[in-house]
Coordinates of C-alpha atoms and ligand atoms in Angstrom, one line a residue:
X231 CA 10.4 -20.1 0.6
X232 CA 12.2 -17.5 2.7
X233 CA 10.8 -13.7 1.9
X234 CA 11.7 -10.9 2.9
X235 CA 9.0 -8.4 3.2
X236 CA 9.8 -4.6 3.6
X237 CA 6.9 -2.6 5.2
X238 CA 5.0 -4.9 6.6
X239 CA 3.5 -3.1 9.9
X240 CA 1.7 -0.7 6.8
X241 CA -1.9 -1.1 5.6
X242 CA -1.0 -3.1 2.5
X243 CA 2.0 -4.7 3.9
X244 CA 0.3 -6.3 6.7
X245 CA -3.0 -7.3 5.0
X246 CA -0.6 -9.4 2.5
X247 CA 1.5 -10.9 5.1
X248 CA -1.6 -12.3 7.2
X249 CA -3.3 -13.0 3.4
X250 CA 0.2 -15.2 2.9
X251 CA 0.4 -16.8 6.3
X252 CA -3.2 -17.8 5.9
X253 CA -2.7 -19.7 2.7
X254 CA -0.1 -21.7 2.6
X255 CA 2.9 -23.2 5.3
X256 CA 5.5 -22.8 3.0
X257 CA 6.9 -19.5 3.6
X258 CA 8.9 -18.3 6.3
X259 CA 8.3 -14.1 6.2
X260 CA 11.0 -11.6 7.6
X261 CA 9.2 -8.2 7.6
X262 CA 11.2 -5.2 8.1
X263 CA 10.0 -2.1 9.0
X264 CA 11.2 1.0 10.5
X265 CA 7.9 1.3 11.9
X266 CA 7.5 5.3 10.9
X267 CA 4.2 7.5 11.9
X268 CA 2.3 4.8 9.2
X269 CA 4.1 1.3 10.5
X270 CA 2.1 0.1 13.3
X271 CA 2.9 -3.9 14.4
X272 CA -0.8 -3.5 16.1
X273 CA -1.7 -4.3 13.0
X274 CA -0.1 -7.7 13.2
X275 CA -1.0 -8.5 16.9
X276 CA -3.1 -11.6 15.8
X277 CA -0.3 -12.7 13.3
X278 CA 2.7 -12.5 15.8
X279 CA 0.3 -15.3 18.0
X280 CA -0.7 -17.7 15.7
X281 CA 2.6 -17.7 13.6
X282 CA 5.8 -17.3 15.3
X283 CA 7.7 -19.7 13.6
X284 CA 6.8 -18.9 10.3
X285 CA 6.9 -15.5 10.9
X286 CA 9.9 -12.8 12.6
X287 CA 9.4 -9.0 12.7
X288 CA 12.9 -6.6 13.2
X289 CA 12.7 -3.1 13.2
X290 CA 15.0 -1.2 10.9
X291 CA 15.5 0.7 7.3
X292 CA 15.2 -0.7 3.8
X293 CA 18.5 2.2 3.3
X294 CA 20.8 0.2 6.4
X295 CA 22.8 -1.4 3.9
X296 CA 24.7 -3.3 6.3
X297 CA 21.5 -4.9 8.0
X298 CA 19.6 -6.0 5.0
X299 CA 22.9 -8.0 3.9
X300 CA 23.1 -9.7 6.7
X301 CA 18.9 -10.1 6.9
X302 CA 19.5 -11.6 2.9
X303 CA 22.5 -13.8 4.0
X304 CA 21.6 -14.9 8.1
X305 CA 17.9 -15.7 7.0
X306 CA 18.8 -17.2 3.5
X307 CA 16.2 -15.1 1.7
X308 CA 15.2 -16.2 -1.9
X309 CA 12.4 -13.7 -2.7
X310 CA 12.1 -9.7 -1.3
X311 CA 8.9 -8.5 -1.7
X312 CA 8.8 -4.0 -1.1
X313 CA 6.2 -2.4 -0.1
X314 CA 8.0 0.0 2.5
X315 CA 8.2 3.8 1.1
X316 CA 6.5 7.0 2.5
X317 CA 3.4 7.3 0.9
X318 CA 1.2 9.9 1.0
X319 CA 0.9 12.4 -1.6
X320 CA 0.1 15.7 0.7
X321 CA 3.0 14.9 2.9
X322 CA 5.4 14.4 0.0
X323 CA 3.9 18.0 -0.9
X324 CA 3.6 19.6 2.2
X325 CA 6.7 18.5 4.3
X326 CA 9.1 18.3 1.8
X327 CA 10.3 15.5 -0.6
X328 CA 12.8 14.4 0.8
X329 CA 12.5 11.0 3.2
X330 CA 10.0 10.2 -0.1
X331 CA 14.0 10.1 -2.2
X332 CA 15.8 8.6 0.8
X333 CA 13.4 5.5 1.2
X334 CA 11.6 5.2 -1.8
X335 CA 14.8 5.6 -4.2
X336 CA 17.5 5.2 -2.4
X337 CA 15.6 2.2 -0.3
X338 CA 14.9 0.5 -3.7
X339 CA 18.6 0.8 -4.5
X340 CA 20.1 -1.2 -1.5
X341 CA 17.5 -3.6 -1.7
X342 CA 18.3 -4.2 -5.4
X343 CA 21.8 -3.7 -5.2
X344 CA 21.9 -6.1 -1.8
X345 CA 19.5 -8.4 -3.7
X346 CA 22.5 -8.9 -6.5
X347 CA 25.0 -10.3 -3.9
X348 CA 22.6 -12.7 -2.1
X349 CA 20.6 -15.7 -4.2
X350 CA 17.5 -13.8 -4.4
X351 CA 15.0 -15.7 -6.5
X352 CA 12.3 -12.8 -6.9
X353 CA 11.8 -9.4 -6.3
X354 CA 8.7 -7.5 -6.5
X355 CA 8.4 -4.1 -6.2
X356 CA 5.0 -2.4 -5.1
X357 CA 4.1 0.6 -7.5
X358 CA 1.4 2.7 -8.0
X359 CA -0.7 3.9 -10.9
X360 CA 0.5 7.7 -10.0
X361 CA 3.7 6.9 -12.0
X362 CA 2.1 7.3 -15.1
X363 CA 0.4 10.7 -14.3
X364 CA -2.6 12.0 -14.9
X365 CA -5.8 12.0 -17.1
X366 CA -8.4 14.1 -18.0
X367 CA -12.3 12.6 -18.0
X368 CA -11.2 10.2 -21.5
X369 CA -8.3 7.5 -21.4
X370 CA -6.8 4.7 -19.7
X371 CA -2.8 3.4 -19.1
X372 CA -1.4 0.5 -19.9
X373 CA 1.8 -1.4 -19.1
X374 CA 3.0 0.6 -22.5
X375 CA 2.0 4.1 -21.1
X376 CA 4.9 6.5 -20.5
X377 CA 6.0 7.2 -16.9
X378 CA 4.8 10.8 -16.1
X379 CA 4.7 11.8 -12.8
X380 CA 3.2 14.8 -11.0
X381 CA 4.0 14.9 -7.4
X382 CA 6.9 14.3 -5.4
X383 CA 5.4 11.2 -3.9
X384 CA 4.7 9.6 -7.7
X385 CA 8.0 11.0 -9.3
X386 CA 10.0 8.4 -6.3
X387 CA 7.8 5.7 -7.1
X388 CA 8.4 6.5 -10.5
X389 CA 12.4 6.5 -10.4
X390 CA 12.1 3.3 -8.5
X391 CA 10.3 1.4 -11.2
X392 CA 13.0 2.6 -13.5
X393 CA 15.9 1.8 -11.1
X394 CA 14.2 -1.6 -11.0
X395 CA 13.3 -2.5 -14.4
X396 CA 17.5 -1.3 -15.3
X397 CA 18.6 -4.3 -12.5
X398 CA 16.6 -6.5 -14.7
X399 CA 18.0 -5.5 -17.5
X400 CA 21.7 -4.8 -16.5
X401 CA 22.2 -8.0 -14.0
X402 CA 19.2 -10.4 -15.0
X403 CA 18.1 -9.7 -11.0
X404 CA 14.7 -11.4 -11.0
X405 CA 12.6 -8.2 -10.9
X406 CA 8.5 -7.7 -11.6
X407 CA 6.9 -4.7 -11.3
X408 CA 3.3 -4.4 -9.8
X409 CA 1.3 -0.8 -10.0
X410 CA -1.8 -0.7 -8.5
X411 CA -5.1 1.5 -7.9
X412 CA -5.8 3.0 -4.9
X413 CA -6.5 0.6 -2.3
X414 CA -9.1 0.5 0.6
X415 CA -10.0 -2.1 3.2
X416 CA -9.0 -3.1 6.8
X417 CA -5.6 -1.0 9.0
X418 CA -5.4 1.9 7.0
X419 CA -3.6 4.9 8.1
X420 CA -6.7 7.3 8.7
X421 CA -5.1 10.4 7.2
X422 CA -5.7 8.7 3.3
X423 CA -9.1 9.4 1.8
X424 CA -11.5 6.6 2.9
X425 CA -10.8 5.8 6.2
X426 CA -10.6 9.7 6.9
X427 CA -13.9 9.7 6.0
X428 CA -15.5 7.1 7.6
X429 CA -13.5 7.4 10.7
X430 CA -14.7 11.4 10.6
X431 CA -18.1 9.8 9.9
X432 CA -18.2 8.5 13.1
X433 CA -17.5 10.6 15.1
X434 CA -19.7 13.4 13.3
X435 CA -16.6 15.3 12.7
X436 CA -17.0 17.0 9.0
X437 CA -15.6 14.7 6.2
X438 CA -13.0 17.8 4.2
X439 CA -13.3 17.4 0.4
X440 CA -10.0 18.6 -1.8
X441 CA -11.7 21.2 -3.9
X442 CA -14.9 20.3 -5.9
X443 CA -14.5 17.2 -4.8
X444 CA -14.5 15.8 -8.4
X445 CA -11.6 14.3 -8.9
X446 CA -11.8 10.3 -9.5
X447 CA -9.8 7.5 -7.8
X448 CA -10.3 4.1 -9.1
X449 CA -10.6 1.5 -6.5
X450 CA -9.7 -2.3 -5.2
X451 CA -9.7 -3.7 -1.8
X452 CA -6.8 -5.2 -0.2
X453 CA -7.8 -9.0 0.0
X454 CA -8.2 -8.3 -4.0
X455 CA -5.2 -6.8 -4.3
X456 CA -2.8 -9.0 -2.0
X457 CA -4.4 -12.1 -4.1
X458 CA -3.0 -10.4 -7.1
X459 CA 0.4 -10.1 -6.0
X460 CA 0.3 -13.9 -4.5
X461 CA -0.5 -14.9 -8.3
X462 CA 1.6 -12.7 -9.7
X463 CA 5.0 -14.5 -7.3
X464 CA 3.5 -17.5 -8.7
X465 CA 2.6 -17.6 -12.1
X466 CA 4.0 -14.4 -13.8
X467 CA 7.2 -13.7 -15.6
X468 CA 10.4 -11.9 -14.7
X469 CA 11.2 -8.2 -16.3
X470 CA 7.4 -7.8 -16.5
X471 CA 5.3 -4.8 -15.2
X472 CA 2.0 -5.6 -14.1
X473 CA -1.4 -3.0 -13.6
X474 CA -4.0 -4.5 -10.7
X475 CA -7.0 -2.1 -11.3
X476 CA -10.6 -2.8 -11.3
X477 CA -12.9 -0.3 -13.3
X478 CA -14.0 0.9 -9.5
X479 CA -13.8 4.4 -10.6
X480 CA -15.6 7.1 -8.2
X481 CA -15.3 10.9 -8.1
X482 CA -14.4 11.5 -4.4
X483 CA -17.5 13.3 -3.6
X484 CA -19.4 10.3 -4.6
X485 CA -17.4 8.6 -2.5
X486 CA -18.3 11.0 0.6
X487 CA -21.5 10.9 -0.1
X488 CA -22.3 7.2 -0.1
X489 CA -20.0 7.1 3.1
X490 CA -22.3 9.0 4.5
X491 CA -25.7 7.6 3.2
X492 CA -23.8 4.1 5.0
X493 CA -23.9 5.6 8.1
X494 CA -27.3 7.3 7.4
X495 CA -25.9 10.9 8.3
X496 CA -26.5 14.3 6.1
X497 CA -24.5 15.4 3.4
X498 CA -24.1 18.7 5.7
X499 CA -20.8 16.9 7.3
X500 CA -19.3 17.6 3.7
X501 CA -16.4 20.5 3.9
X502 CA -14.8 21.7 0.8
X503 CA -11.5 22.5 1.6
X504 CA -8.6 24.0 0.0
X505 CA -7.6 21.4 -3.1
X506 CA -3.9 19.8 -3.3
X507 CA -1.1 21.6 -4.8
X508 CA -1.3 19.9 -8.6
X509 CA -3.7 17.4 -7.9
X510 CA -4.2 14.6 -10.3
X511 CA -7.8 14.4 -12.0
X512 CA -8.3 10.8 -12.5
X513 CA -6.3 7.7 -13.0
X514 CA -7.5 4.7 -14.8
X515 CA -5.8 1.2 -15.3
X516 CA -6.2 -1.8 -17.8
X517 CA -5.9 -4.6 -16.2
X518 CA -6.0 -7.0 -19.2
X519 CA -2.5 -8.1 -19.0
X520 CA -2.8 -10.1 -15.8
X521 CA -6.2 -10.9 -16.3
X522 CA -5.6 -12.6 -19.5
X523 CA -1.6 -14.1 -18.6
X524 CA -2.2 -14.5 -15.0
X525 CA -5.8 -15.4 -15.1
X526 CA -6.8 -11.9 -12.1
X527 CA -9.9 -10.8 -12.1
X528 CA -11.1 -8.2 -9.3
X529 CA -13.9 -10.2 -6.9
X530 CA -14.9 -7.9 -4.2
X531 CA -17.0 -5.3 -5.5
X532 CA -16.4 -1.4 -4.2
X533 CA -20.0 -1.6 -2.3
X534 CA -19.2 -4.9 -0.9
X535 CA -15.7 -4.0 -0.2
X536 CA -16.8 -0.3 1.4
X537 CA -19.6 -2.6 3.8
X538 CA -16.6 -4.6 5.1
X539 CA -14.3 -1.7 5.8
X540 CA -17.0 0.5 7.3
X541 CA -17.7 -2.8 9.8
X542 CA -14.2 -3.3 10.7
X543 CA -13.6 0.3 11.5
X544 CA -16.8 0.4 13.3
X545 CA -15.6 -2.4 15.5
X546 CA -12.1 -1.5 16.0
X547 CA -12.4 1.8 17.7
X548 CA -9.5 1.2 19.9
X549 CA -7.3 1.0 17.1
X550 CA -8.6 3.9 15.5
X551 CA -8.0 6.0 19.0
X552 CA -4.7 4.6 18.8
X553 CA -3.6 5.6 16.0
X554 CA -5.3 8.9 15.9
X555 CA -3.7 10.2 19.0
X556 CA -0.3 8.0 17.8
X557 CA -0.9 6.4 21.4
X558 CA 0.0 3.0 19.2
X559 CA 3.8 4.0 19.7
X560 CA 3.6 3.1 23.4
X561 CA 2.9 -0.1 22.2
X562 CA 6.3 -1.2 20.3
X563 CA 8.1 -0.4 24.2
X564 CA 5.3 -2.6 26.1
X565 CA 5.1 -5.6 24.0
X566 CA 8.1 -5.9 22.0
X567 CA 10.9 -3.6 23.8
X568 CA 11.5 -1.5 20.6
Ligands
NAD841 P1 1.8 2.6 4.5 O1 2.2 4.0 4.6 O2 0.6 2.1 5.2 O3 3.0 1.6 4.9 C1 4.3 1.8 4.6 C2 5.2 1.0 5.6 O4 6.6 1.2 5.2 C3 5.1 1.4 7.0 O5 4.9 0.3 7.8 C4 6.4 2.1 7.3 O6 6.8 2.0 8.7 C5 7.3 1.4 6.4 N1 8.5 2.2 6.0 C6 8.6 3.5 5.6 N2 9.9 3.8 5.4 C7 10.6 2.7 5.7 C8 12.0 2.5 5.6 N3 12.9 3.4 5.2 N4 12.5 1.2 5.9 C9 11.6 0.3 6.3 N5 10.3 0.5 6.4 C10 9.8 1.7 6.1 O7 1.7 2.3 2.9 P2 0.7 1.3 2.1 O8 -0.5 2.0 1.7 O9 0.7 0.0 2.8 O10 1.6 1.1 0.8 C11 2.5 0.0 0.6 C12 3.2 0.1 -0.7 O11 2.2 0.1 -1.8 C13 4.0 1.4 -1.0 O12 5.1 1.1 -1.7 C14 3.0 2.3 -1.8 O13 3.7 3.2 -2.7 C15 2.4 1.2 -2.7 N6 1.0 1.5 -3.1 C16 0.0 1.8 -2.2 C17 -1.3 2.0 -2.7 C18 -2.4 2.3 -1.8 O14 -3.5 2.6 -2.2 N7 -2.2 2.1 -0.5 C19 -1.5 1.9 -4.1 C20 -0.5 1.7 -4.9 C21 0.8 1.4 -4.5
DAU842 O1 -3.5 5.6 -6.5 C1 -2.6 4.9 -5.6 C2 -2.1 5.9 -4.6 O2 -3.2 6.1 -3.7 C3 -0.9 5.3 -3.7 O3 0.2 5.2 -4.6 C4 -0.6 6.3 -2.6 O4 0.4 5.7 -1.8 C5 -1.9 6.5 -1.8 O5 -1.6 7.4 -0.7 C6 -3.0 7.0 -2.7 O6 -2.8 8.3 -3.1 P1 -4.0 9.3 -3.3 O7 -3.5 10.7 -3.4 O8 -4.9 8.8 -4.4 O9 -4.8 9.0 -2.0 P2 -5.5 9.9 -0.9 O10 -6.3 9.1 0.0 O11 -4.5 10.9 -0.3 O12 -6.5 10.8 -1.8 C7 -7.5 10.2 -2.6 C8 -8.3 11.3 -3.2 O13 -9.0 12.0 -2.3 C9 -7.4 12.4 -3.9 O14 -8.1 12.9 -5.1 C10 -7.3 13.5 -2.9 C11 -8.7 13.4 -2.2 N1 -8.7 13.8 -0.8 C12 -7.8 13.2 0.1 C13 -7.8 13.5 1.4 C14 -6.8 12.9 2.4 C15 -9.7 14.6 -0.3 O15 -10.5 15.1 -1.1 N2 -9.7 14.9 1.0 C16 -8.8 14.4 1.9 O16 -8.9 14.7 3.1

């Protein structure tokens, strides 16, 4: 199968194309990427050796309507697979909103509308559990909740669902929703929670904390997740929305502090900062749809999953210097000319 993956030099984008590569010879992967602040192809180095003919990288935007026809049409791609979008909440707050409406709305729409013209198989488009909103210390959303967004970031996600789920609808384009939890695990961008802190952990720099630090994210680690969205290509059925959650719920400062117990270093390197402009209290999924149609179930527990990120970030210092002091962009000119 020829796929199409949008934002593949990201933190979830690249975990699932190395996660698809690995499993199975039977897909050839285009990843585009515009390779912004967040995009890094560093993060496929090892991929680009071992699998060059299953696997192509070309720089550009999910909005260049003209390249992603011909990208559909030269590479004969049956399934298109989005996770590209801007997405981190404080930027979506603090620098404005609008590159999150350019790529994550208007990016959706010339992928869809694109997708209609070409004979695209599958499409699955990578959402979050912001889109529903949020909730106080009771409840949990299902596939049923309404969409009620709070931020920026979560309102684009939010319109992209909907633009989504109306193709499905309108034209019968082969569309499935996936919203997930918040996920940790090797490559992340270090300016989202938990590689912030553990990156700021070692290098005793002080770990800042939104407010009372009591908010509560619920977790899953990337392996988990990109399994979920292999089974979901697989086995699930078109015009569905799925939730991949786990029950891994933690306040952040919990979070902090067993970050720091990991490390063994004092809870002194805690900073309560400012909090985020409307930040959400908690968000909780139920997972029982694709658990019990899909057969899903989360397998790396958040301990296990925090040990494994803490080592890989522990061992890939270079990386982390990299990206910290955006040295990584040097990179695209010396090894692949971009
Ligand atoms: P990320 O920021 O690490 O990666 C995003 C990638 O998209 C980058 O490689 C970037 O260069 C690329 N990109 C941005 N704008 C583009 C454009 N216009 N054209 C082409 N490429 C573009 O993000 P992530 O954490 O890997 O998230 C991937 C997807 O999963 C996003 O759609 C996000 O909304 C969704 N999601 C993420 C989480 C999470 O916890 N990380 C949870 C739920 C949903
Ligand atoms: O829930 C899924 C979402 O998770 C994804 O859709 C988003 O793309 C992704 O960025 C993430 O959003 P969050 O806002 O939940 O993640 P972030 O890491 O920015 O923040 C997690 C929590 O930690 C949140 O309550 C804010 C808080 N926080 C964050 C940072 C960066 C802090 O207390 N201090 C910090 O420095």
């Amino acid at each position: 199968m020829n796929i199409l993956v949008t934002g593949g030099a990201g933190f979830i984008g690249s975990n699932f194309i190395r996660y698809l590569l690995d499993l199975s010879d039977e897909y050839f992967i285009i990843n585009l990427d515009k390779l912004t602040y967040s995009g890094n192809l560093e993060n496929l180095k090892d991929v680009k050796k071992g699998f060059s003919e299953r696997y192509k990288f070309l720089k550009g935007d999910i909005c260049d309507r003209e390249k992603v026809r011909d990208i559909i049409k030269n590479y004969q791609i049956e399934a298109i697979i989005n996770f590209a979008a801007e997405t981190h909440v404080d930027r979506s707050i603090k620098e404005g909103s609008k590159l999150f409406i350019r790529t994550n709305i208007l990016g959706t729409e010339t992928l869809l509308s694109e997708g209609l013209s070409g004979n695209i198989r599958l499409y699955i488009q990578i959402s979050t559990d912001e889109v529903y909103g949020s909730l106080g210390e009771e409840g949990i959303f299902t596939e049923k909740s309404v969409l009620s967004p709070t931020n920026p970031y979560s309102a684009s996600k939010a319109s992209a669902d909907l633009l989504a789920l109306s193709y499905f609808r309108t034209f019968g384009f082969p569309v499935i929703i996936v919203r997930s939890c918040n996920n940790f695990g090797p490559y992340r961008f270090p300016e989202k929670l938990i590689p912030l802190l553990i990156t700021n952990a070692i290098e005793d720099k002080y770990l800042p904390i939104y407010g009372e630090g009591r908010n509560v994210r619920e977790w899953i680690f990337v392996e988990d997740f990109c399994r979920a969205v292999y089974m979901v290509m697989n086995k699930s059925k078109l015009g569905e929305v799925y939730n991949i959650s786990t029950g891994f719920q933690k306040r952040n400062i919990e979070v902090a502090e067993l970050i720091l117990k990991k490390f063994n270093k004092g809870k002194d390197l805690i900073r309560f900062v400012e909090d985020r402009k409307g930040h959400d209290w908690r968000y909780s999924m139920d997972f029982s749809k694709i658990k019990n149609e899909i057969g899903w179930n989360p397998g790396i527990d958040f301990e296990r999953g925090l040990d494994d990120t803490i080592r890989w970030y522990s061992e890939n210092s270079r990386w982390v210097k990299n990206v910290k002091s955006g040295e990584y962009l040097k990179y695209y000119e010396k090894y692949y000319g971009l």
